XYZ file of N, CA and C in Angstrom:
513
model
N 26.620 -7.955 8.487
C 26.057 -6.902 9.309
C 26.257 -7.287 10.782
N 26.645 -6.330 11.569
C 26.884 -6.579 12.990
C 25.570 -6.593 13.757
N 25.567 -7.307 14.867
C 24.376 -7.422 15.699
C 23.896 -6.055 16.178
N 24.818 -5.181 16.530
C 24.450 -3.845 17.019
C 23.715 -3.071 15.925
N 24.196 -3.176 14.684
C 23.531 -2.477 13.574
C 22.129 -3.031 13.349
N 21.991 -4.337 13.440
C 20.673 -4.959 13.269
C 19.720 -4.483 14.355
N 20.189 -4.504 15.596
C 19.337 -4.065 16.705
C 18.976 -2.589 16.572
N 19.905 -1.759 16.142
C 19.634 -0.336 15.961
C 18.581 -0.126 14.879
N 18.708 -0.881 13.805
C 17.744 -0.761 12.710
C 16.351 -1.143 13.172
N 16.222 -2.277 13.817
C 14.901 -2.734 14.238
C 14.401 -2.017 15.478
N 15.292 -1.412 16.234
C 14.898 -0.561 17.348
C 14.051 0.612 16.865
N 14.347 1.070 15.663
C 13.604 2.193 15.102
C 12.138 1.832 14.857
N 11.814 0.554 14.797
C 10.428 0.144 14.553
C 9.538 0.248 15.782
N 10.115 0.224 16.976
C 9.304 0.294 18.206
C 8.477 1.581 18.235
N 9.062 2.755 17.973
C 8.224 3.962 17.942
C 7.217 3.960 16.789
N 7.525 3.283 15.689
C 6.564 3.191 14.588
C 5.316 2.472 15.079
N 5.508 1.343 15.729
C 4.379 0.582 16.252
C 3.643 1.393 17.315
N 4.382 2.091 18.153
C 3.764 2.939 19.176
C 2.899 4.019 18.533
N 3.415 4.640 17.474
C 2.649 5.661 16.763
C 1.367 5.107 16.178
N 1.441 3.912 15.646
C 0.246 3.284 15.075
C -0.778 2.997 16.167
N -0.308 2.506 17.306
C -1.222 2.214 18.422
C -1.909 3.493 18.893
N -1.154 4.588 18.982
C -1.750 5.865 19.394
C -2.770 6.333 18.365
N -2.442 6.158 17.067
C -3.344 6.601 16.011
C -4.656 5.837 16.048
N -4.583 4.528 16.216
C -5.786 3.698 16.213
C -6.614 3.937 17.464
N -5.939 3.972 18.605
C -6.606 4.268 19.863
C -7.816 3.412 20.151
N -8.917 4.043 20.512
C -10.101 3.289 20.951
C -10.872 2.620 19.811
N -10.504 2.856 18.565
C -11.272 2.264 17.465
C -10.738 0.899 17.048
N -10.012 0.224 17.933
C -9.429 -1.085 17.629
C -10.523 -2.118 17.420
N -10.354 -2.926 16.385
C -11.284 -4.007 16.083
C -10.451 -5.219 15.692
N -10.672 -6.366 16.335
C -9.838 -7.545 16.125
C -9.851 -8.027 14.674
N -11.027 -8.096 14.055
C -11.091 -8.543 12.657
C -10.312 -7.589 11.749
N -10.477 -6.292 11.971
C -9.731 -5.303 11.196
C -8.235 -5.457 11.403
N -7.838 -5.736 12.635
C -6.422 -5.937 12.942
C -5.876 -7.156 12.198
N -6.630 -8.239 12.207
C -6.196 -9.466 11.511
C -6.087 -9.207 10.008
N -7.057 -8.505 9.441
C -7.007 -8.179 8.013
C -5.816 -7.275 7.708
N -5.539 -6.330 8.603
C -4.406 -5.420 8.417
C -3.081 -6.174 8.459
N -2.955 -7.094 9.399
C -1.727 -7.903 9.484
C -1.576 -8.748 8.221
N -2.664 -9.340 7.739
C -2.610 -10.126 6.503
C -2.220 -9.271 5.303
N -2.814 -8.084 5.211
C -2.486 -7.182 4.107
C -1.030 -6.731 4.180
N -0.561 -6.460 5.383
C 0.831 -6.042 5.558
C 1.780 -7.167 5.189
N 1.452 -8.377 5.596
C 2.299 -9.522 5.242
C 2.313 -9.729 3.727
N 1.161 -9.588 3.085
C 1.099 -9.709 1.632
C 1.898 -8.624 0.939
N 1.785 -7.406 1.437
C 2.555 -6.303 0.842
C 4.044 -6.510 1.061
N 4.414 -6.990 2.234
C 5.826 -7.250 2.503
C 6.369 -8.306 1.551
N 5.590 -9.353 1.335
C 6.004 -10.392 0.399
C 6.170 -9.813 -1.005
N 5.199 -8.995 -1.416
C 5.279 -8.356 -2.732
C 6.515 -7.468 -2.834
N 6.798 -6.718 -1.784
C 7.948 -5.815 -1.797
C 9.259 -6.586 -1.872
N 9.355 -7.672 -1.119
C 10.572 -8.490 -1.150
C 10.761 -9.100 -2.535
N 9.694 -9.682 -3.082
C 9.785 -10.264 -4.425
C 10.116 -9.205 -5.466
N 9.496 -8.042 -5.334
C 9.772 -6.930 -6.246
C 11.240 -6.535 -6.170
N 11.775 -6.435 -4.964
C 13.186 -6.088 -4.801
C 14.104 -7.114 -5.416
N 13.769 -8.384 -5.241
C 14.591 -9.454 -5.816
C 14.558 -9.385 -7.341
N 13.355 -9.223 -7.894
C 13.221 -9.200 -9.352
C 13.875 -7.974 -9.982
N 13.794 -6.828 -9.302
C 14.363 -5.612 -9.872
C 15.877 -5.529 -9.709
N 16.430 -6.258 -8.733
C 17.876 -6.159 -8.505
C 18.642 -7.380 -9.002
N 17.947 -8.392 -9.474
C 18.600 -9.610 -9.922
C 19.341 -9.382 -11.237
N 20.576 -9.799 -11.285
C 21.359 -9.692 -12.510
C 20.870 -10.676 -13.563
N 20.337 -11.818 -13.119
C 19.876 -12.841 -14.048
C 18.591 -12.434 -14.771
N 17.694 -11.754 -14.068
C 16.376 -11.427 -14.631
C 16.394 -10.203 -15.535
N 17.182 -9.184 -15.192
C 17.241 -7.934 -15.958
C 15.847 -7.327 -16.155
N 15.026 -7.347 -15.114
C 13.664 -6.836 -15.212
C 13.633 -5.392 -14.719
N 12.920 -4.535 -15.450
C 12.760 -3.162 -14.988
C 11.359 -2.966 -14.421
N 11.095 -1.786 -13.903
C 9.824 -1.514 -13.234
C 8.619 -1.708 -14.146
N 8.732 -1.259 -15.372
C 7.605 -1.375 -16.299
C 7.280 -2.838 -16.612
N 8.306 -3.657 -16.825
C 8.067 -5.077 -17.097
C 7.456 -5.769 -15.888
N 7.951 -5.438 -14.698
C 7.413 -6.040 -13.488
C 5.930 -5.687 -13.339
N 5.601 -4.438 -13.572
C 4.204 -4.018 -13.478
C 3.359 -4.722 -14.535
N 3.915 -4.918 -15.721
C 3.196 -5.602 -16.796
C 2.844 -7.039 -16.402
N 3.727 -7.698 -15.676
C 3.459 -9.067 -15.253
C 2.579 -9.134 -14.007
N 2.681 -8.128 -13.140
C 1.910 -8.161 -11.897
C 0.444 -7.796 -12.093
N 0.143 -6.906 -13.037
C -1.239 -6.457 -13.225
C -2.182 -7.606 -13.588
N -1.845 -8.472 -14.557
C -2.761 -9.594 -14.841
C -2.916 -10.538 -13.649
N -1.858 -10.714 -12.888
C -1.950 -11.574 -11.696
C -2.922 -10.978 -10.680
N -2.890 -9.668 -10.553
C -3.824 -9.010 -9.631
C -5.267 -9.232 -10.077
N -5.509 -9.144 -11.378
C -6.863 -9.385 -11.895
C -7.283 -10.822 -11.611
N -6.374 -11.764 -11.862
C -6.684 -13.182 -11.640
C -7.022 -13.456 -10.172
N -6.379 -12.750 -9.266
C -6.653 -12.941 -7.839
C -7.878 -12.170 -7.363
N -8.066 -10.947 -7.870
C -9.104 -10.083 -7.322
C -10.501 -10.333 -7.891
N -10.603 -10.725 -9.155
C -11.937 -10.967 -9.720
C -12.651 -12.102 -8.991
N -12.020 -13.269 -8.799
C -12.719 -14.303 -8.024
C -13.037 -13.871 -6.589
N -12.121 -13.128 -5.970
C -12.386 -12.647 -4.611
C -13.604 -11.728 -4.598
N -13.717 -10.889 -5.617
C -14.877 -10.004 -5.717
C -16.152 -10.805 -5.923
N -16.090 -11.812 -6.781
C -17.268 -12.647 -7.026
C -17.723 -13.369 -5.766
N -16.778 -13.764 -4.926
C -17.116 -14.477 -3.691
C -17.612 -13.520 -2.614
N -16.886 -12.422 -2.409
C -17.197 -11.537 -1.281
C -18.237 -10.470 -1.599
N -18.349 -10.079 -2.864
C -19.291 -9.027 -3.243
C -20.093 -9.494 -4.449
N -20.944 -10.445 -4.232
C -21.674 -11.099 -5.319
C -22.440 -10.120 -6.212
N -22.959 -9.078 -5.621
C -23.787 -8.146 -6.388
C -22.980 -7.058 -7.091
N -21.667 -7.026 -6.942
C -20.843 -5.943 -7.483
C -20.938 -5.816 -8.997
N -20.799 -6.912 -9.723
C -20.818 -6.830 -11.185
C -22.191 -6.428 -11.710
N -23.251 -6.919 -11.076
C -24.604 -6.517 -11.468
C -24.830 -5.037 -11.217
N -24.323 -4.547 -10.115
C -24.449 -3.130 -9.785
C -23.690 -2.272 -10.794
N -22.502 -2.715 -11.172
C -21.718 -1.977 -12.176
C -22.480 -1.922 -13.492
N -23.054 -3.038 -13.913
C -23.817 -3.073 -15.166
C -25.022 -2.133 -15.092
N -25.710 -2.127 -13.964
C -26.864 -1.248 -13.783
C -26.449 0.214 -13.838
N -25.390 0.564 -13.128
C -24.907 1.949 -13.139
C -24.445 2.375 -14.525
N -23.819 1.478 -15.256
C -23.358 1.799 -16.611
C -24.541 2.036 -17.545
N -25.626 1.271 -17.383
C -26.823 1.474 -18.207
C -27.495 2.808 -17.874
N -27.545 3.138 -16.579
C -28.196 4.380 -16.156
C -27.400 5.612 -16.545
N -26.074 5.521 -16.449
C -25.214 6.674 -16.746
C -23.964 6.190 -17.477
N -23.926 6.358 -18.794
C -22.774 5.867 -19.571
C -21.430 6.473 -19.145
N -21.449 7.626 -18.498
C -20.181 8.219 -18.043
C -19.551 7.388 -16.918
N -20.338 6.485 -16.344
C -19.812 5.630 -15.282
C -18.647 4.772 -15.789
N -18.725 4.338 -17.041
C -17.633 3.554 -17.630
C -16.358 4.386 -17.676
N -16.477 5.670 -18.027
C -15.300 6.547 -18.051
C -14.730 6.733 -16.654
N -15.610 6.796 -15.669
C -15.146 6.907 -14.279
C -14.351 5.659 -13.897
N -14.848 4.488 -14.275
C -14.126 3.248 -13.986
C -12.773 3.220 -14.695
N -12.747 3.650 -15.949
C -11.476 3.683 -16.694
C -10.490 4.671 -16.065
N -10.992 5.811 -15.620
C -10.138 6.797 -14.939
C -9.593 6.203 -13.639
N -10.464 5.528 -12.894
C -10.048 4.885 -11.651
C -8.958 3.849 -11.920
N -9.144 3.033 -12.945
C -8.149 2.014 -13.293
C -6.828 2.654 -13.695
N -6.909 3.726 -14.456
C -5.686 4.427 -14.863
C -4.947 4.995 -13.655
N -5.700 5.570 -12.738
C -5.075 6.116 -11.533
C -4.413 5.007 -10.714
N -5.057 3.851 -10.622
C -4.468 2.719 -9.903
C -3.173 2.286 -10.575
N -3.178 2.272 -11.899
C -1.959 1.922 -12.638
C -0.833 2.909 -12.316
N -1.148 4.202 -12.331
C -0.115 5.198 -12.069
C 0.348 5.178 -10.610
N -0.538 4.829 -9.689
C -0.111 4.658 -8.294
C 0.915 3.536 -8.204
N 0.623 2.411 -8.860
C 1.584 1.304 -8.853
C 2.881 1.683 -9.552
N 2.777 2.400 -10.649
C 3.970 2.808 -11.376
C 4.846 3.717 -10.515
N 4.243 4.700 -9.862
C 5.043 5.586 -9.008
C 5.596 4.834 -7.815
N 4.857 3.845 -7.323
C 5.366 3.025 -6.227
C 6.633 2.295 -6.660
N 6.617 1.729 -7.863
C 7.788 1.011 -8.364
C 8.943 1.955 -8.666
N 8.639 3.134 -9.181
C 9.703 4.014 -9.651
C 10.275 4.916 -8.567
N 9.413 5.594 -7.806
C 9.946 6.590 -6.894
C 9.380 6.596 -5.487
N 8.092 6.612 -5.354
C 7.497 6.973 -4.071
C 7.629 5.945 -2.963
N 7.365 4.692 -3.247
C 7.415 3.685 -2.196
C 6.434 3.997 -1.091
N 6.927 4.075 0.134
C 6.057 4.290 1.291
C 5.544 5.714 1.416
N 6.083 6.655 0.643
C 5.612 8.040 0.721
C 4.161 8.153 0.283
N 3.676 7.214 -0.530
C 2.292 7.299 -1.004
C 1.302 7.172 0.149
N 1.677 6.492 1.212
C 0.790 6.369 2.363
C 0.581 7.733 3.005
N 1.651 8.500 3.149
C 1.542 9.844 3.715
C 0.684 10.732 2.821
N 0.872 10.637 1.514
C 0.068 11.423 0.580
C -1.406 11.030 0.684
N -1.680 9.738 0.800
C -3.067 9.265 0.910
C -3.743 9.830 2.154
N -3.025 9.891 3.264
C -3.610 10.429 4.499
C -3.888 11.922 4.344
N -2.953 12.659 3.775
C -3.149 14.102 3.584
C -4.333 14.356 2.655
N -4.423 13.604 1.556
C -5.555 13.750 0.635
C -6.856 13.399 1.351
N -6.832 12.354 2.156
C -8.019 11.946 2.903
C -8.509 13.078 3.799
N -7.575 13.775 4.417
C -7.945 14.869 5.324
C -8.404 16.101 4.543
N -7.634 16.498 3.522
C -7.929 17.736 2.794
C -9.108 17.610 1.836
N -9.149 16.541 1.073
C -10.180 16.412 0.044
C -11.475 15.850 0.603
N -11.377 14.763 1.377
C -12.582 14.085 1.851
C -13.032 14.555 3.223
N -12.282 15.465 3.811
C -12.644 16.053 5.116
C -12.842 15.002 6.204
N -12.015 13.964 6.172
C -12.096 12.958 7.227
C -11.665 13.588 8.541
N -12.396 13.317 9.622
C -12.050 13.929 10.904
C -10.736 13.368 11.448
N -9.966 14.252 12.072
C -8.684 13.855 12.646
C -8.617 14.386 14.072
N -8.310 13.485 15.002
C -8.162 13.899 16.388
C -6.708 14.266 16.659
N -6.470 14.926 17.763
C -5.102 15.269 18.143
C -4.277 14.003 18.335
N -4.856 13.013 18.993
C -4.123 11.755 19.209
C -3.820 11.064 17.878
N -4.751 11.120 16.955
C -4.526 10.530 15.641
C -3.370 11.210 14.917
N -3.348 12.548 14.946
C -2.247 13.284 14.306
C -0.921 13.012 15.005
N -0.939 12.953 16.334
C 0.284 12.655 17.076
C 0.809 11.272 16.703
N -0.073 10.290 16.698
C 0.326 8.932 16.340
C 0.832 8.844 14.918
N 0.140 9.522 14.016
C 0.570 9.490 12.621
C 1.919 10.191 12.452
N 2.100 11.298 13.149
C 3.384 12.013 13.086
C 4.534 11.155 13.584
N 4.323 10.476 14.698
C 5.358 9.588 15.238
C 5.666 8.475 14.241
N 4.615 7.899 13.679
C 4.796 6.794 12.730
C 5.594 7.240 11.515
N 5.204 8.352 10.898
C 5.897 8.823 9.693
C 7.361 9.164 10.013
N 7.573 9.867 11.116
C 8.949 10.238 11.475
C 9.811 9.003 11.699
N 9.286 8.023 12.353
C 10.071 6.821 12.632
C 10.258 5.954 11.391
N 9.298 5.959 10.471
C 9.491 5.228 9.221
C 10.658 5.838 8.450
N 10.736 7.166 8.438
C 11.860 7.837 7.776
C 13.168 7.471 8.465
N 13.195 7.513 9.785
C 14.408 7.148 10.519
C 14.772 5.682 10.318
N 13.777 4.826 10.236
C 14.021 3.410 9.987
C 14.671 3.213 8.618
N 14.149 3.914 7.617
C 14.730 3.835 6.276
C 16.179 4.286 6.269
N 16.453 5.352 6.992
C 17.840 5.840 7.086
C 18.735 4.836 7.813
N 18.209 4.243 8.884
C 18.998 3.249 9.625
C 19.286 2.031 8.753
N 18.308 1.627 7.931
C 18.512 0.493 7.011
C 19.603 0.824 5.995
N 19.585 2.059 5.468
C 20.597 2.473 4.492
C 21.999 2.441 5.112
N 22.096 2.970 6.336
C 23.398 3.011 6.992
C 23.927 1.623 7.341
N 23.007 0.683 7.612
C 23.457 -0.659 7.997
C 23.956 -1.460 6.811
N 23.664 -1.024 5.597
C 24.152 -1.731 4.413
C 25.534 -1.284 4.165
């Protein structure tokens, strides 16, 4: 890959970051920013590993097999984290399940939806799910949206699409 192509590809990220800064605006919080950077780095690592595993000729792994191996790992990582950070969570779940048995069905539905989100992420949607999540957040949950927030989000989404196209062309 030529240096000019690399610079053009990563140049597309500057407006993405600008859009995010506009979207966040005055609600910036340092701890939230650090957690966001950590989550992004973790997701990037997962995406890179996923790409390697799905495209490797030696592994011959498909999306369903990858998801089958990743789901137990997520449980192994998240259950201890929940026990440490939200000590009362399991007791609360047990209490809610005793009070309303349909709560277990709600949890199972939630788990199924999480599975299908991951499945669609592996198969088709990728980063498009973020845009869908924001639209659902606005339409279903009536989360307030400012003009600056919409402008920032619009810039971010448009530049992510352009970045993806620039990456494709540079290959």
